[in-house]
Tab-separated table of N, CA and C in Angstrom:
chain	number	residue	atom	x	y	z
A	1	MET	N	0.852	-1.177	-0.014
A	1	MET	CA	-0.203	-0.192	0.033
A	1	MET	C	0.994	1.191	0.202
A	2	THR	N	0.353	2.037	-0.613
A	2	THR	CA	1.094	3.648	-0.855
A	2	THR	C	0.258	4.749	-0.088
A	3	TYR	N	0.918	5.698	0.998
A	3	TYR	CA	0.266	6.277	1.594
A	3	TYR	C	0.765	7.331	0.992
A	4	GLU	N	0.100	8.485	1.869
A	4	GLU	CA	0.324	10.140	1.625
A	4	GLU	C	0.394	10.594	2.796
A	5	ILE	N	1.285	11.192	3.494
A	5	ILE	CA	1.030	11.695	4.912
A	5	ILE	C	1.646	13.278	4.422
A	6	SER	N	0.689	14.374	5.355
A	6	SER	CA	1.747	15.475	5.049
A	6	SER	C	1.891	16.739	5.967
A	7	GLN	N	1.874	17.746	6.317
A	7	GLN	CA	2.257	18.850	7.125
A	7	GLN	C	1.716	20.206	6.462
A	8	ARG	N	1.479	20.684	7.515
A	8	ARG	CA	0.811	22.069	6.985
A	8	ARG	C	1.859	23.209	7.929
A	9	PHE	N	2.034	24.077	7.260
A	9	PHE	CA	3.062	25.263	8.157
A	9	PHE	C	2.331	26.917	7.143
A	10	PHE	N	2.683	27.255	8.094
A	10	PHE	CA	2.127	28.960	7.768
A	10	PHE	C	3.133	30.008	8.000
A	11	PHE	N	2.911	31.136	7.167
A	11	PHE	CA	4.210	32.295	6.707
A	11	PHE	C	2.954	33.013	6.476
A	12	ASP	N	3.560	34.990	7.155
A	12	ASP	CA	3.551	36.132	7.095
A	12	ASP	C	4.127	36.626	5.875
A	13	ALA	N	3.573	37.241	4.778
A	13	ALA	CA	4.690	37.391	3.530
A	13	ALA	C	4.332	38.636	3.105
A	14	ALA	N	5.328	39.956	2.693
A	14	ALA	CA	4.746	40.808	1.837
A	14	ALA	C	5.546	40.495	0.376
A	15	HIS	N	4.592	41.502	-0.524
A	15	HIS	CA	4.831	41.215	-1.758
A	15	HIS	C	4.557	42.496	-2.792
A	16	THR	N	5.113	42.514	-4.303
A	16	THR	CA	3.820	43.400	-5.311
A	16	THR	C	4.390	42.019	-6.211
A	17	LEU	N	2.933	42.161	-7.072
A	17	LEU	CA	3.192	41.882	-8.553
A	17	LEU	C	2.427	43.093	-9.527
A	18	ARG	N	2.993	42.425	-10.702
A	18	ARG	CA	2.611	43.625	-11.540
A	18	ARG	C	1.665	42.479	-12.823
A	19	ARG	N	0.072	43.147	-12.909
A	19	ARG	CA	-1.028	42.052	-13.011
A	19	ARG	C	-1.657	43.387	-14.246
A	20	GLU	N	-2.730	42.221	-14.898
A	20	GLU	CA	-3.200	43.883	-15.608
A	20	GLU	C	-4.804	43.680	-15.288
A	21	ILE	N	-5.346	42.714	-14.672
A	21	ILE	CA	-5.776	43.548	-13.433
A	21	ILE	C	-5.915	43.466	-12.304
A	22	GLU	N	-6.604	44.316	-11.736
A	22	GLU	CA	-6.657	44.613	-10.286
A	22	GLU	C	-5.107	45.509	-9.857
A	23	ALA	N	-4.761	45.846	-11.177
A	23	ALA	CA	-3.070	46.333	-11.137
A	23	ALA	C	-2.968	47.437	-9.975
A	24	GLU	N	-3.558	48.005	-9.937
A	24	GLU	CA	-3.246	49.081	-8.700
A	24	GLU	C	-2.836	48.650	-7.633
A	25	GLY	N	-3.566	47.700	-6.818
A	25	GLY	CA	-3.344	47.130	-5.778
A	25	GLY	C	-2.218	46.191	-5.902
A	26	SER	N	-1.970	45.343	-6.830
A	26	SER	CA	-1.644	44.523	-6.934
A	26	SER	C	0.152	45.449	-7.158
A	27	ALA	N	0.497	45.991	-7.303
A	27	ALA	CA	1.494	46.849	-7.677
A	27	ALA	C	2.090	47.162	-6.781
A	28	ARG	N	1.071	47.740	-5.574
A	28	ARG	CA	1.749	48.238	-4.072
A	28	ARG	C	2.004	47.448	-3.094
A	29	LEU	N	3.033	47.586	-2.204
A	29	LEU	CA	3.480	46.949	-1.364
A	29	LEU	C	2.193	46.505	-0.599
A	30	HIS	N	1.874	44.856	-0.877
A	30	HIS	CA	0.627	44.718	0.388
A	30	HIS	C	1.284	43.054	0.951
A	31	GLY	N	0.836	43.042	2.114
A	31	GLY	CA	0.947	41.527	2.248
A	31	GLY	C	-0.185	40.501	2.629
A	32	HIS	N	0.486	39.132	2.735
A	32	HIS	CA	-0.596	37.844	3.058
A	32	HIS	C	-0.082	37.261	4.208
A	33	THR	N	-1.053	36.294	4.532
A	33	THR	CA	-1.113	35.592	5.312
A	33	THR	C	-0.779	34.056	4.703
A	34	TYR	N	0.163	33.424	4.673
A	34	TYR	CA	-0.342	32.030	3.610
A	34	TYR	C	-0.132	31.116	4.395
A	35	GLN	N	-0.391	29.964	3.731
A	35	GLN	CA	-0.854	28.363	4.304
A	35	GLN	C	0.425	27.429	3.509
A	36	GLY	N	0.784	27.167	3.745
A	36	GLY	CA	1.494	26.072	2.786
A	36	GLY	C	1.366	24.202	3.302
A	37	GLU	N	1.430	23.802	2.504
A	37	GLU	CA	1.039	21.841	2.907
A	37	GLU	C	2.518	21.211	1.934
A	38	VAL	N	3.055	20.668	2.327
A	38	VAL	CA	3.583	19.323	1.573
A	38	VAL	C	3.606	17.889	2.549
A	39	ALA	N	3.322	17.098	0.652
A	39	ALA	CA	2.666	15.629	1.243
A	39	ALA	C	3.794	15.128	0.627
A	40	VAL	N	4.235	14.322	1.459
A	40	VAL	CA	5.160	12.759	0.791
A	40	VAL	C	4.499	11.406	1.031
A	41	SER	N	4.846	10.520	-0.140
A	41	SER	CA	4.130	9.577	-0.518
A	41	SER	C	4.999	8.613	-0.257
A	42	GLY	N	4.803	7.168	0.233
A	42	GLY	CA	5.367	6.104	0.025
A	42	GLY	C	4.851	4.727	1.068
A	43	THR	N	5.746	4.002	0.610
A	43	THR	CA	5.286	2.498	1.645
A	43	THR	C	5.803	3.429	3.214
A	44	VAL	N	5.429	2.125	3.825
A	44	VAL	CA	5.438	2.065	5.622
A	44	VAL	C	6.446	1.122	5.917
A	45	ASP	N	7.310	1.855	6.154
A	45	ASP	CA	8.870	1.244	6.909
A	45	ASP	C	8.515	0.111	8.068
A	46	PRO	N	8.975	-0.714	7.735
A	46	PRO	CA	8.207	-1.933	8.824
A	46	PRO	C	8.794	-1.839	9.832
A	47	GLU	N	9.859	-1.101	10.355
A	47	GLU	CA	10.911	-0.808	11.071
A	47	GLU	C	9.994	0.279	11.822
A	48	THR	N	9.315	0.962	11.276
A	48	THR	CA	9.024	2.909	12.341
A	48	THR	C	7.411	2.727	12.277
A	49	GLY	N	7.248	2.043	11.166
A	49	GLY	CA	6.161	2.091	11.184
A	49	GLY	C	5.145	3.577	10.319
A	50	MET	N	6.339	4.014	9.880
A	50	MET	CA	5.997	5.293	9.281
A	50	MET	C	6.493	5.596	7.561
A	51	VAL	N	5.684	6.357	6.824
A	51	VAL	CA	6.116	6.454	5.517
A	51	VAL	C	7.334	7.517	5.957
A	52	VAL	N	7.245	8.574	6.492
A	52	VAL	CA	8.056	9.368	6.882
A	52	VAL	C	8.080	9.912	8.501
A	53	ASP	N	8.979	10.034	9.114
A	53	ASP	CA	9.008	10.705	10.101
A	53	ASP	C	8.765	12.188	10.269
A	54	LEU	N	7.221	12.538	11.245
A	54	LEU	CA	6.806	13.746	10.744
A	54	LEU	C	7.502	15.122	11.455
A	55	GLY	N	8.154	14.761	12.262
A	55	GLY	CA	9.273	15.562	13.222
A	55	GLY	C	10.463	15.812	11.769
A	56	GLN	N	11.017	14.680	11.364
A	56	GLN	CA	11.868	14.798	10.697
A	56	GLN	C	10.899	16.362	9.280
A	57	LEU	N	9.910	16.023	8.912
A	57	LEU	CA	8.934	17.066	7.884
A	57	LEU	C	9.049	18.390	8.067
A	58	ARG	N	8.714	18.283	9.656
A	58	ARG	CA	8.611	19.510	10.570
A	58	ARG	C	9.444	20.347	10.501
A	59	LEU	N	10.745	19.913	10.945
A	59	LEU	CA	12.244	20.567	10.724
A	59	LEU	C	12.367	21.135	9.410
A	60	LEU	N	12.184	20.122	8.561
A	60	LEU	CA	12.008	20.960	7.053
A	60	LEU	C	11.360	21.799	6.815
A	61	LEU	N	10.237	21.866	7.098
A	61	LEU	CA	9.719	23.517	6.381
A	61	LEU	C	9.586	24.097	7.897
A	62	GLY	N	10.438	23.955	8.663
A	62	GLY	CA	10.849	25.362	9.428
A	62	GLY	C	11.502	25.708	8.712
A	63	GLN	N	12.585	24.919	8.015
A	63	GLN	CA	13.767	25.698	7.793
A	63	GLN	C	13.144	26.635	6.320
A	64	VAL	N	12.194	25.603	5.252
A	64	VAL	CA	11.514	27.023	4.452
A	64	VAL	C	10.597	27.877	4.434
A	65	ARG	N	10.278	27.790	5.807
A	65	ARG	CA	9.214	28.988	6.926
A	65	ARG	C	10.477	30.108	6.762
A	66	GLU	N	11.532	29.836	7.440
A	66	GLU	CA	12.593	30.973	8.100
A	66	GLU	C	12.896	31.673	6.509
A	67	GLN	N	13.182	31.137	5.304
A	67	GLN	CA	13.530	31.796	3.892
A	67	GLN	C	11.699	32.678	3.879
A	68	LEU	N	10.573	32.333	4.406
A	68	LEU	CA	9.310	33.485	3.502
A	68	LEU	C	8.961	33.816	4.935
A	69	ASP	N	9.030	33.461	5.562
A	69	ASP	CA	8.356	34.639	6.757
A	69	ASP	C	8.762	35.856	6.962
A	70	HIS	N	8.020	36.991	6.853
A	70	HIS	CA	8.225	37.854	7.978
A	70	HIS	C	9.260	38.092	6.719
A	71	HIS	N	9.342	38.259	5.148
A	71	HIS	CA	10.270	38.673	4.065
A	71	HIS	C	9.380	39.009	3.003
A	72	LEU	N	10.234	40.151	2.226
A	72	LEU	CA	9.535	40.550	1.181
A	72	LEU	C	9.771	39.312	-0.019
A	73	LEU	N	8.809	38.902	-0.281
A	73	LEU	CA	9.023	37.638	-1.323
A	73	LEU	C	9.373	38.373	-2.649
A	74	ASP	N	9.122	39.437	-3.446
A	74	ASP	CA	10.050	39.988	-3.983
A	74	ASP	C	11.858	39.970	-4.285
A	75	GLU	N	12.399	39.319	-2.693
A	75	GLU	CA	13.940	39.847	-2.577
A	75	GLU	C	14.259	38.050	-2.359
A	76	VAL	N	13.004	37.491	-2.106
A	76	VAL	CA	13.559	35.906	-1.615
A	76	VAL	C	14.184	35.236	-2.984
A	77	ALA	N	15.926	35.074	-2.442
A	77	ALA	CA	16.533	34.633	-3.763
A	77	ALA	C	15.655	33.187	-4.757
A	78	GLY	N	16.144	33.241	-5.482
A	78	GLY	CA	15.264	32.219	-5.604
A	78	GLY	C	13.809	31.588	-6.408
A	79	LEU	N	13.199	32.622	-5.701
A	79	LEU	CA	11.782	32.827	-5.783
A	79	LEU	C	11.088	33.129	-6.786
A	80	GLY	N	11.635	34.317	-7.598
A	80	GLY	CA	11.157	34.633	-8.899
A	80	GLY	C	10.072	35.596	-8.575
A	81	ILE	N	8.846	35.617	-9.698
A	81	ILE	CA	7.951	36.355	-9.631
A	81	ILE	C	7.076	35.945	-8.158
A	82	PRO	N	6.995	36.660	-7.120
A	82	PRO	CA	6.259	36.501	-6.441
A	82	PRO	C	4.064	35.730	-6.205
A	83	THR	N	4.240	34.481	-7.191
A	83	THR	CA	3.317	33.988	-7.510
A	83	THR	C	3.173	32.734	-6.017
A	84	LEU	N	1.950	32.300	-6.666
A	84	LEU	CA	1.244	31.108	-5.647
A	84	LEU	C	2.308	29.978	-6.449
A	85	GLU	N	2.223	29.759	-7.818
A	85	GLU	CA	3.335	28.966	-8.260
A	85	GLU	C	4.094	28.761	-8.062
A	86	ASN	N	4.624	29.907	-8.075
A	86	ASN	CA	6.654	29.888	-7.943
A	86	ASN	C	6.605	29.708	-6.583
A	87	LEU	N	5.577	29.972	-5.536
A	87	LEU	CA	6.086	29.393	-4.124
A	87	LEU	C	5.723	27.946	-4.101
A	88	CYS	N	5.387	27.208	-4.680
A	88	CYS	CA	4.726	25.945	-4.935
A	88	CYS	C	6.063	25.104	-5.065
A	89	ALA	N	6.574	25.900	-6.607
A	89	ALA	CA	7.984	25.579	-6.711
A	89	ALA	C	9.304	25.426	-5.748
A	90	PHE	N	9.265	26.728	-5.786
A	90	PHE	CA	10.498	27.096	-4.802
A	90	PHE	C	10.506	26.224	-3.690
A	91	ILE	N	9.063	25.732	-2.750
A	91	ILE	CA	8.893	24.734	-1.635
A	91	ILE	C	9.180	23.389	-2.014
A	92	ALA	N	8.975	22.964	-3.502
A	92	ALA	CA	9.091	22.011	-3.446
A	92	ALA	C	10.794	21.550	-4.181
A	93	ARG	N	11.342	22.463	-4.378
A	93	ARG	CA	12.488	22.568	-5.147
A	93	ARG	C	13.747	22.364	-3.716
A	94	PHE	N	13.312	23.229	-2.540
A	94	PHE	CA	13.799	22.963	-1.460
A	94	PHE	C	13.846	21.562	-0.627
A	95	ALA	N	12.327	21.156	-0.265
A	95	ALA	CA	12.220	19.957	0.315
A	95	ALA	C	12.486	18.544	-0.508
A	96	ALA	N	12.916	18.944	-1.766
A	96	ALA	CA	13.346	17.804	-2.748
A	96	ALA	C	14.899	17.428	-2.361
A	97	LEU	N	15.493	18.482	-1.888
A	97	LEU	CA	16.805	18.388	-1.191
A	97	LEU	C	16.698	17.246	0.030
A	98	SER	N	15.935	16.748	0.555
A	98	SER	CA	15.718	15.926	1.975
A	98	SER	C	15.276	14.824	1.510
A	99	GLY	N	15.257	14.299	0.678
A	99	GLY	CA	15.479	13.119	-0.106
A	99	GLY	C	14.026	12.640	-0.202
A	100	PHE	N	12.747	13.054	0.540
A	100	PHE	CA	11.633	12.709	0.772
A	100	PHE	C	11.057	12.174	-0.545
A	101	ARG	N	9.734	11.054	-0.820
A	101	ARG	CA	9.245	11.449	-2.423
A	101	ARG	C	8.218	11.980	-2.222
A	102	LEU	N	7.966	13.400	-2.639
A	102	LEU	CA	7.125	14.651	-2.577
A	102	LEU	C	5.875	13.584	-3.229
A	103	SER	N	4.747	14.179	-3.410
A	103	SER	CA	3.985	13.803	-3.728
A	103	SER	C	2.670	15.040	-4.200
A	104	ARG	N	3.345	16.262	-3.489
A	104	ARG	CA	2.480	17.766	-3.718
A	104	ARG	C	3.050	18.539	-2.379
A	105	VAL	N	3.157	19.616	-3.390
A	105	VAL	CA	3.164	21.273	-2.613
A	105	VAL	C	1.747	22.211	-2.824
A	106	SER	N	1.155	22.628	-1.639
A	106	SER	CA	0.170	23.437	-1.797
A	106	SER	C	0.493	24.787	-1.126
A	107	VAL	N	0.134	25.849	-1.818
A	107	VAL	CA	-0.108	27.193	-0.864
A	107	VAL	C	-1.237	27.682	-1.325
A	108	TRP	N	-1.867	28.124	0.078
A	108	TRP	CA	-3.057	28.663	-0.455
A	108	TRP	C	-2.969	30.031	0.837
A	109	ARG	N	-3.895	31.066	0.248
A	109	ARG	CA	-4.312	32.584	1.148
A	109	ARG	C	-5.551	32.175	1.420
A	110	ASP	N	-6.124	31.625	2.854
A	110	ASP	CA	-7.852	31.689	3.004
A	110	ASP	C	-8.480	33.060	2.957
A	111	GLY	N	-7.916	33.995	3.292
A	111	GLY	CA	-8.069	35.393	3.324
A	111	GLY	C	-8.818	35.572	2.233
A	112	ILE	N	-8.484	35.321	0.649
A	112	ILE	CA	-9.002	35.552	-0.342
A	112	ILE	C	-9.497	34.638	-1.096
A	113	GLY	N	-8.454	33.312	-0.720
A	113	GLY	CA	-9.711	31.972	-1.263
A	113	GLY	C	-8.742	32.019	-2.579
A	114	ASP	N	-7.533	32.292	-2.431
A	114	ASP	CA	-6.427	31.422	-3.393
A	114	ASP	C	-5.829	30.162	-3.075
A	115	ARG	N	-5.561	28.994	-4.219
A	115	ARG	CA	-5.041	28.198	-3.805
A	115	ARG	C	-4.245	27.565	-5.076
A	116	CYS	N	-2.564	26.914	-5.147
A	116	CYS	CA	-2.337	26.463	-5.839
A	116	CYS	C	-1.752	24.970	-5.438
A	117	ASP	N	-1.629	24.296	-6.440
A	117	ASP	CA	-1.427	22.351	-6.204
A	117	ASP	C	-0.762	22.279	-7.169
A	118	LEU	N	0.909	21.844	-6.524
A	118	LEU	CA	1.615	21.390	-7.664
A	118	LEU	C	2.081	19.958	-7.217
A	119	ARG	N	1.113	19.258	-7.876
A	119	ARG	CA	1.186	17.470	-8.041
A	119	ARG	C	2.515	16.868	-8.204
A	120	LEU	N	2.982	16.365	-7.955
A	120	LEU	CA	4.249	15.604	-8.276
A	120	LEU	C	4.654	14.239	-8.708
A	121	PRO	N	5.031	13.613	-9.337
A	121	PRO	CA	5.172	12.563	-10.036
A	121	PRO	C	5.609	11.484	-8.950
């Protein structure tokens, strides 16, 4: 059997965004509370009874959070344009360094109802 196990985290950050619709408000410096979730898939290790130790996943996500929380996303190295899509890709690239078998990375903003899911093979 294959399981998917996940851990959520949040971060507060500011950014600007150039776009055609809602252009004026997006171009001004503004912030959001973001929610993130990283899912790992695999089989249960018979010795541990776990797909992955959630403590290790929380440690990893704490490192990701440090790079994003209370930062200006426009200035985060390696992020690119601070869109939900690029946040998912940034988190996925960082989390992939752990060796975990990632199945999904999600980023959303409850306050305005936006969400992005990056599904990985």
